[in-house]
Short mmCIF file of C-alpha atoms in Angstrom, two decimals:
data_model
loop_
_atom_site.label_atom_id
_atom_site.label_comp_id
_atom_site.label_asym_id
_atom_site.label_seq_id
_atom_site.Cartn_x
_atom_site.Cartn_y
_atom_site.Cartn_z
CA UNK E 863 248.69 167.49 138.19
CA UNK E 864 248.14 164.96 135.48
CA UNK E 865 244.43 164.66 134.73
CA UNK E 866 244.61 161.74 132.02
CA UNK E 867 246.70 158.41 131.71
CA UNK E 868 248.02 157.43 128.57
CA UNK E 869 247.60 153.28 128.86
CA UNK E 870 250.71 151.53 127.25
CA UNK E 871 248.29 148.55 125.14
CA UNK E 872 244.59 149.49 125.22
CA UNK E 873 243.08 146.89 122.84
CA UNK E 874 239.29 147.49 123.66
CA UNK E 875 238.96 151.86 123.69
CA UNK E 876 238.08 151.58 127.51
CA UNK E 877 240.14 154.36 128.59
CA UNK E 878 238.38 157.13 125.91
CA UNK E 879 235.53 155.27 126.74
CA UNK E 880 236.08 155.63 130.39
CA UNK E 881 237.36 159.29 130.29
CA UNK E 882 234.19 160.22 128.25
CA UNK E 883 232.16 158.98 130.97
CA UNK E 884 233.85 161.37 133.75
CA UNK E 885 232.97 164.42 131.88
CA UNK E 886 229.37 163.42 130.73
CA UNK E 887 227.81 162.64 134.38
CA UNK E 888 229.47 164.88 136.48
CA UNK E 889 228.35 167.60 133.78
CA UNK E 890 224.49 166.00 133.70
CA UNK E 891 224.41 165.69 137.77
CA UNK E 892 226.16 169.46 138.16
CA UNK E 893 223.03 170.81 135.72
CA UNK E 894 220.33 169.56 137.73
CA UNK E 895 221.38 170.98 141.08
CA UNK E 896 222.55 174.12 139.55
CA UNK E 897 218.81 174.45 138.28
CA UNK E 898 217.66 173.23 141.15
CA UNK E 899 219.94 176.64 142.38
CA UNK E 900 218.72 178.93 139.86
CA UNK E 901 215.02 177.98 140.27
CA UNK E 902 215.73 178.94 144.14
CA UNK E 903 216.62 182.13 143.04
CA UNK E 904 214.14 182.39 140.42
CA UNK E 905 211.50 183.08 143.53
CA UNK E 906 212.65 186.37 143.69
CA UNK E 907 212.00 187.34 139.96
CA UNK E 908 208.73 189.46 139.67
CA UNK E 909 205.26 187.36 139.20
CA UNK E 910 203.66 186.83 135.56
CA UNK E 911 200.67 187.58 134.79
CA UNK E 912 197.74 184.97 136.54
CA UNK E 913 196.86 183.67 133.02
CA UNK E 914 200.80 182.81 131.90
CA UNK E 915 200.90 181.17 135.02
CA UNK E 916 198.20 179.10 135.17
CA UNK E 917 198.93 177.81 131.54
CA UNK E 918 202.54 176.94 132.75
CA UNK E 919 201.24 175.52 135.61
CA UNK E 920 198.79 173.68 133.36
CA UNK E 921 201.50 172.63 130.90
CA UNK E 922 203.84 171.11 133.64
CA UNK E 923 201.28 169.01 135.08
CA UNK E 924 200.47 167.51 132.16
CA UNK E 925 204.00 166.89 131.22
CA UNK E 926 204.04 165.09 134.80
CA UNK E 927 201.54 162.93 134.39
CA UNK E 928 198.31 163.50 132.98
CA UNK E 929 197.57 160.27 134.57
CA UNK E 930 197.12 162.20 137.57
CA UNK E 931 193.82 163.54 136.37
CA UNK E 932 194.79 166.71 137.96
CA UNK E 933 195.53 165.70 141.67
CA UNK E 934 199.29 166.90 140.72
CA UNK E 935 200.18 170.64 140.43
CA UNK E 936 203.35 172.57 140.69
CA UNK E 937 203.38 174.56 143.91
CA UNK E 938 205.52 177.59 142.92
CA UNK E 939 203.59 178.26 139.75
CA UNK E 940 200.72 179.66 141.33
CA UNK E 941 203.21 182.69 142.58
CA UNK E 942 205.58 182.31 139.94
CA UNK E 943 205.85 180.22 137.20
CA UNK E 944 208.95 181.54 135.80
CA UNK E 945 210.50 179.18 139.08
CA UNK E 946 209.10 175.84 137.44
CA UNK E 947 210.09 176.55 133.80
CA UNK E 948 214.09 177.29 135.46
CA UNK E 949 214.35 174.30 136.95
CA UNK E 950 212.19 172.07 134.43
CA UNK E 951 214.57 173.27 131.71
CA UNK E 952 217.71 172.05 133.76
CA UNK E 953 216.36 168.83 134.80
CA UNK E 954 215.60 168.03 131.11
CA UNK E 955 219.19 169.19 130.20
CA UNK E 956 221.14 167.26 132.77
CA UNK E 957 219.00 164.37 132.93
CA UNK E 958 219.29 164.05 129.06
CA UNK E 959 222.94 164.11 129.60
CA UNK E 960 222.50 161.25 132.08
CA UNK E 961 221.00 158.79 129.85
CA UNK E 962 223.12 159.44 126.81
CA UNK E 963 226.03 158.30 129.47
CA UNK E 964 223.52 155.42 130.94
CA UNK E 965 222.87 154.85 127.23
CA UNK E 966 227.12 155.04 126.08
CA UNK E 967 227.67 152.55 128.92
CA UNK E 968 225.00 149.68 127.87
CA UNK E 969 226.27 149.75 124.42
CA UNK E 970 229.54 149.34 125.58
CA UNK E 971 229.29 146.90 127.92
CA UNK E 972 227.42 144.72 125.29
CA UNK E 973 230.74 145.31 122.69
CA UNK E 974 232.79 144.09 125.19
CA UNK E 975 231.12 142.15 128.23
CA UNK E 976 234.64 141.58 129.98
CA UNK E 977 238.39 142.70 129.82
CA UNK E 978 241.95 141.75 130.79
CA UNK E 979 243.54 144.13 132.69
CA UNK E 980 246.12 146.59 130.87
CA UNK E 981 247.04 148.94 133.44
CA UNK E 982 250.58 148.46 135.10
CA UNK E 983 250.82 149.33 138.66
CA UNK E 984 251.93 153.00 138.35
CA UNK E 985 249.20 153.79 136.24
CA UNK E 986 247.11 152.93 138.95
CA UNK E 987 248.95 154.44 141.44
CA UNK E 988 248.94 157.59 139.45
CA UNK E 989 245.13 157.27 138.69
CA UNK E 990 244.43 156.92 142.94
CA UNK E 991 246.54 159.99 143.58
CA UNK E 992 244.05 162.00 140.99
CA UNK E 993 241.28 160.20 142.68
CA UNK E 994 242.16 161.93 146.14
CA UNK E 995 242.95 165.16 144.68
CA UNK E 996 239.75 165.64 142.86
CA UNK E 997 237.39 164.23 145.60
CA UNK E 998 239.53 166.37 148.38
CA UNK E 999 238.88 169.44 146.53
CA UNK E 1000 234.93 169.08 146.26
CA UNK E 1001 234.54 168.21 149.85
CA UNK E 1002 236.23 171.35 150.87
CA UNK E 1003 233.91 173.04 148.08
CA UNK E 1004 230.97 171.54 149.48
CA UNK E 1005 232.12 172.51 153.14
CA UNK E 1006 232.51 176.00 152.01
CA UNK E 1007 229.08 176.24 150.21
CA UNK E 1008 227.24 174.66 153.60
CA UNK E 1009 229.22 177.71 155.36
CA UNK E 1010 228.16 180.59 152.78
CA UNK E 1011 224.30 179.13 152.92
CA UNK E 1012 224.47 178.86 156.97
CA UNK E 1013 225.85 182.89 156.98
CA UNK E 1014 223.40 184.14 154.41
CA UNK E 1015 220.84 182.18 156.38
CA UNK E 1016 222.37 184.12 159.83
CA UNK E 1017 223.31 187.64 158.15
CA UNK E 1018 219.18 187.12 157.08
CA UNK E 1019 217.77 186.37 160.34
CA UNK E 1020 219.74 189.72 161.69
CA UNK E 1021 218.33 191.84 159.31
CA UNK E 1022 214.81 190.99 160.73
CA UNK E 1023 214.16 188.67 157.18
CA UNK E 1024 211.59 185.40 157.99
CA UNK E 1025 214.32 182.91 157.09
CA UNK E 1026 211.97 180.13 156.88
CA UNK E 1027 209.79 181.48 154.81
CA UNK E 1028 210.25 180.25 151.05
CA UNK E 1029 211.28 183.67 149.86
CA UNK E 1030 213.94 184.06 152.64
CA UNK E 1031 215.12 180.42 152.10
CA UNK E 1032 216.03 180.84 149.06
CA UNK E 1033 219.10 182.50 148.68
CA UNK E 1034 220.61 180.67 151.46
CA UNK E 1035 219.60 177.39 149.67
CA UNK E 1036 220.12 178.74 146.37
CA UNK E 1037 223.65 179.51 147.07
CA UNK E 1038 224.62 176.71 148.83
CA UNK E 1039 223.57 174.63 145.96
CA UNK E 1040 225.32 176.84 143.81
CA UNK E 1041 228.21 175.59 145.19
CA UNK E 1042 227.03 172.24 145.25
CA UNK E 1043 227.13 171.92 141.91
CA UNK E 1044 230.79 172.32 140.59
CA UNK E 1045 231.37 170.62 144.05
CA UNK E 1046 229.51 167.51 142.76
CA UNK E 1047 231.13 167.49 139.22
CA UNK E 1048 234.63 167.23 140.67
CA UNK E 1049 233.85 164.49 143.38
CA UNK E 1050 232.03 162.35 140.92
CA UNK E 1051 235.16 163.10 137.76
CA UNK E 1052 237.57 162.12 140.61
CA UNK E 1053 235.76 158.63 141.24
CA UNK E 1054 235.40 158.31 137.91
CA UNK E 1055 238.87 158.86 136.64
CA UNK E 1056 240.06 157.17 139.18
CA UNK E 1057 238.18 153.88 139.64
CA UNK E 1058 238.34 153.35 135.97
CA UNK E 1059 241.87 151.71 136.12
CA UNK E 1060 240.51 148.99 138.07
CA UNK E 1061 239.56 146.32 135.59
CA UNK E 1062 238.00 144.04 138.43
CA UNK E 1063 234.81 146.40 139.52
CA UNK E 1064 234.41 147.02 135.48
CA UNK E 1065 234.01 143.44 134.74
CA UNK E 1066 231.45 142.67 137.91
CA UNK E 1067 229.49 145.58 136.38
CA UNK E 1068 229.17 144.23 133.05
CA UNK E 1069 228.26 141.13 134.43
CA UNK E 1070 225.16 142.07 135.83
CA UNK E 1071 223.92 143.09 132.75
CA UNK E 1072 225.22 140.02 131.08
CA UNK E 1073 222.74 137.14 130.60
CA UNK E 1074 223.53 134.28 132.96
CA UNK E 1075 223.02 131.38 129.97
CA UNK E 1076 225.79 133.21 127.72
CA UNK E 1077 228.37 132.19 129.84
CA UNK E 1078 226.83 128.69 130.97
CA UNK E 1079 227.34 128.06 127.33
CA UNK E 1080 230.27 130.27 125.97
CA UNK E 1081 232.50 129.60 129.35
CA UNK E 1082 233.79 126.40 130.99
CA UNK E 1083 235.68 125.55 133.97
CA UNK E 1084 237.21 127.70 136.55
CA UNK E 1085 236.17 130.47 134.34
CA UNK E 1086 232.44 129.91 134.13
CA UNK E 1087 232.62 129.13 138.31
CA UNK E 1088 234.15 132.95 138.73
CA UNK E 1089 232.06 134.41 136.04
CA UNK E 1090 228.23 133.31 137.27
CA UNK E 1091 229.33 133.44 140.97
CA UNK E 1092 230.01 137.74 140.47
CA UNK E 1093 227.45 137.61 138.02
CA UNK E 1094 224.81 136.31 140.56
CA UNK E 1095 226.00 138.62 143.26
CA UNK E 1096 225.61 141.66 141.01
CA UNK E 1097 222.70 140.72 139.39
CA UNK E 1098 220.85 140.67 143.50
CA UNK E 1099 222.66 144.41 144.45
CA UNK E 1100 221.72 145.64 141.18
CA UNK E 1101 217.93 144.73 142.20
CA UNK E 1102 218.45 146.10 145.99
CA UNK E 1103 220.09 149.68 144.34
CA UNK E 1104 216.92 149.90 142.27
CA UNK E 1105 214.41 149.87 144.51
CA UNK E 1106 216.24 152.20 146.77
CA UNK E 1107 216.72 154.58 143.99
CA UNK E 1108 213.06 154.08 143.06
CA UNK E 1109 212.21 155.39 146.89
CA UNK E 1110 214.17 158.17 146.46
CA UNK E 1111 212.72 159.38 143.47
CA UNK E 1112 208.99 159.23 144.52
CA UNK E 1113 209.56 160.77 147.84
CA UNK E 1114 211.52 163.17 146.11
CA UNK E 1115 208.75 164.31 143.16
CA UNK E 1116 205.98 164.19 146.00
CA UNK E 1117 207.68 166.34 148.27
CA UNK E 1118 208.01 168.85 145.26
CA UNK E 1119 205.08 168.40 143.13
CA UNK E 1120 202.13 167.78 145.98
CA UNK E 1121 201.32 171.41 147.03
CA UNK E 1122 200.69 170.50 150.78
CA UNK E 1123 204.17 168.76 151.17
CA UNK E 1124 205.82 171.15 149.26
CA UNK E 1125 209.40 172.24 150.38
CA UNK E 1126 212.68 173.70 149.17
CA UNK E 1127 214.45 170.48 151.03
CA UNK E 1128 212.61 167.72 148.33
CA UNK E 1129 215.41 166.64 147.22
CA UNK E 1130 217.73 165.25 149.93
CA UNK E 1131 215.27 162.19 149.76
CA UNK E 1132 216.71 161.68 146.18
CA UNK E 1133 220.28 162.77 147.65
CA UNK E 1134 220.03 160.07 150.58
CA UNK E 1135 219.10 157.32 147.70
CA UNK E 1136 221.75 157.65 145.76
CA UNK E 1137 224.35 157.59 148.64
CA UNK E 1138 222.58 154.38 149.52
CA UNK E 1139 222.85 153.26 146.31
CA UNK E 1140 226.78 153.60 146.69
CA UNK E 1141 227.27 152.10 149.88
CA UNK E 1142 224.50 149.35 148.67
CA UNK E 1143 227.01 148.80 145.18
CA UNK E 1144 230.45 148.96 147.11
CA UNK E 1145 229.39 146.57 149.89
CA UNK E 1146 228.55 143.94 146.30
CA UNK E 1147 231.64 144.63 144.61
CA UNK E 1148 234.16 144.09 147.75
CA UNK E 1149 232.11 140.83 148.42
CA UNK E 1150 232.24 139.62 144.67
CA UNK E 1151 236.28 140.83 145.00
CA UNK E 1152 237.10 138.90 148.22
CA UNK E 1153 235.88 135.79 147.00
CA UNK E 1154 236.45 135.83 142.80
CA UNK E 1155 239.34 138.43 142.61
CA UNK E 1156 242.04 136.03 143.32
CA UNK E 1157 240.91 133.10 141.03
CA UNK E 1158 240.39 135.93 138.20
CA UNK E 1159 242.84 136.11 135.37
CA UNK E 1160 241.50 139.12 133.97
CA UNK E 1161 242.44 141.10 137.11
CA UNK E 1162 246.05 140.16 136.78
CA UNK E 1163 248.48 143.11 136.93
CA UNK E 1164 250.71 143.67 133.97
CA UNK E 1165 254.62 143.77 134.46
CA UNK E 1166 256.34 147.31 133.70
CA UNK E 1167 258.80 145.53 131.49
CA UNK E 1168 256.45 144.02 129.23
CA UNK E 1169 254.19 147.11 129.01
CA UNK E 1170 257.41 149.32 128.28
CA UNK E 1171 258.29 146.54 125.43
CA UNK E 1172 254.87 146.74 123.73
CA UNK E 1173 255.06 150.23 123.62
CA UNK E 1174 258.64 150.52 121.94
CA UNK E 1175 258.57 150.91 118.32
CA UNK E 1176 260.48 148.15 116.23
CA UNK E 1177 264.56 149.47 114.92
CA UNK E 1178 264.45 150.59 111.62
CA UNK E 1179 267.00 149.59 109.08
CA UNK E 1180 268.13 151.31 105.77
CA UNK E 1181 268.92 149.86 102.97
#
């Protein structure tokens, strides 16, 4: 199965840039649930002593807010503190990686606000057939990982175990998020890879970070018309994804951080938001495409014949 396309004509590095991209946040959102998974098992590692634990405990709630003046503390480091530092550590790691790509991508998009299309229609076939391959193998991975946490979860309750105490929760959740995790890094490199050949959703993304006057006065005609029409219609999803993702993450750190609402499920809130957030961000871009694709000359595909020309080197002659 070819992974990677090798564009005929890329002029503007958008397919390294783009191939980058589907290794750096699948890797950064695959770290945080596998901490997430470790720290789950973590609450079976023995206690520390109560003075390392309350200066973890101590540490961690300053590093989440000392703003709080205390009303924050970290639930599990009152029994074990080794649990917080796990998944603290992972968090930090995989949300680093998630900026440096949120970071990669706003630098880019500044270089080069918009694109013509270079991709020829089998390239993008061959870039959809990846697509389905990669995001049909982590749904089955995240079916199976449901089905190991639901029989680790049964075998549990057999044995006479409290499965819903925290302790017998968490290998059941630990290992289903286990599998969650390489699960989530081939769905998300499968969108990635394979969305990335379509020039049209790349260009309404830039635009709403592109400043609305820069085209009033660098565009004119038709062209200005398409450009500010997507540009307005991402610029009010893009406002609508961040408050939802905004929800998502509060309900998410007070279900984990806030001792009395404490629980191993805190973050499906955060999981919920950011499926939102995708059905939010596809419902913009297939309204920006039905009315701007077709008057877009950016979007246009390229002929096989011309592509194949470019890439043929010129006859050489001897002397």
């Amino acid at each position: 199965m070819a992974l990677f396309l090798e564009p005929l004509d890329d002029p503007y590095g958008y397919d390294a840039y783009r191939l980058l991209r589907s290794k750096v946040v699948p890797a950064g959102l695959a770290t945080v649930v596998l901490g997430c998974a470790l720290g789950s098992f973590g609450l079976w590692l023995p206690h520390l002593r109560g003075e390392d634990a309350h200066a973890i405990a101590t540490e961690l709630t300053d590093f989440l807010g000392m703003v709080s003046g205390g009303a924050l503390a970290i639930p599990v480091a009152d029994n074990n503190a080794a649990v917080s530092l796990i998944v603290m550590i992972f968090l930090i790691i995989g949300f680093s990686l998630l900026g440096y790509a949120r970071t990669n991508r706003k630098n880019y998009m500044a270089a080069y606000p918009r694109i013509k299309n270079f991709y020829t229609p089998s390239q993008k076939a061959q870039a959809l057939r990846v697509r389905r391959r990669w995001i049909a193998g982590g749904i089955s991975g995240l079916a199976l990982s449901a089905t190991l946490g639901a029989a680790i979860a049964c075998a549990e309750a057999a044995a006479g175990m409290d499965a819903l105490s925290h302790r017998g929760l968490a290998i059941p959740v630990g290992a289903t998020l286990a599998g969650v995790a390489p699960s989530l890094w081939m769905i998300a490199h499968g969108v990635i890879v394979g969305d990335r050949v379509d020039i049209f959703e790349y260009n309404y993304q830039a635009l709403s970070q592109t400043n609305r006057y820069d085209i009033r006065v660098n565009q004119t005609g038709e062209r200005q018309r398409v450009m500010l029409g997507e540009q307005r219609i991402a610029s009010r999803f893009h406002v609508v994804n961040r408050c939802i993702l905004g929800v998502g993450i509060f309900c998410t750190v007070m279900l984990w951080v806030v001792p009395s609402l404490h629980t191993p499920f805190a973050f499906v809130p955060l999981a919920v938001a950011c499926l939102l957030w995708y059905v939010v961000y596809k419902v913009g871009e297939q309204l920006a495409r039905r009315r701007y694709e077709a008057p877009d000359p950016d979007t246009d595909d390229v002929e096989e014949s011309a592509a194949l020309a470019k890439q043929q080197k010129p006859p050489k002659f001897k002397a």
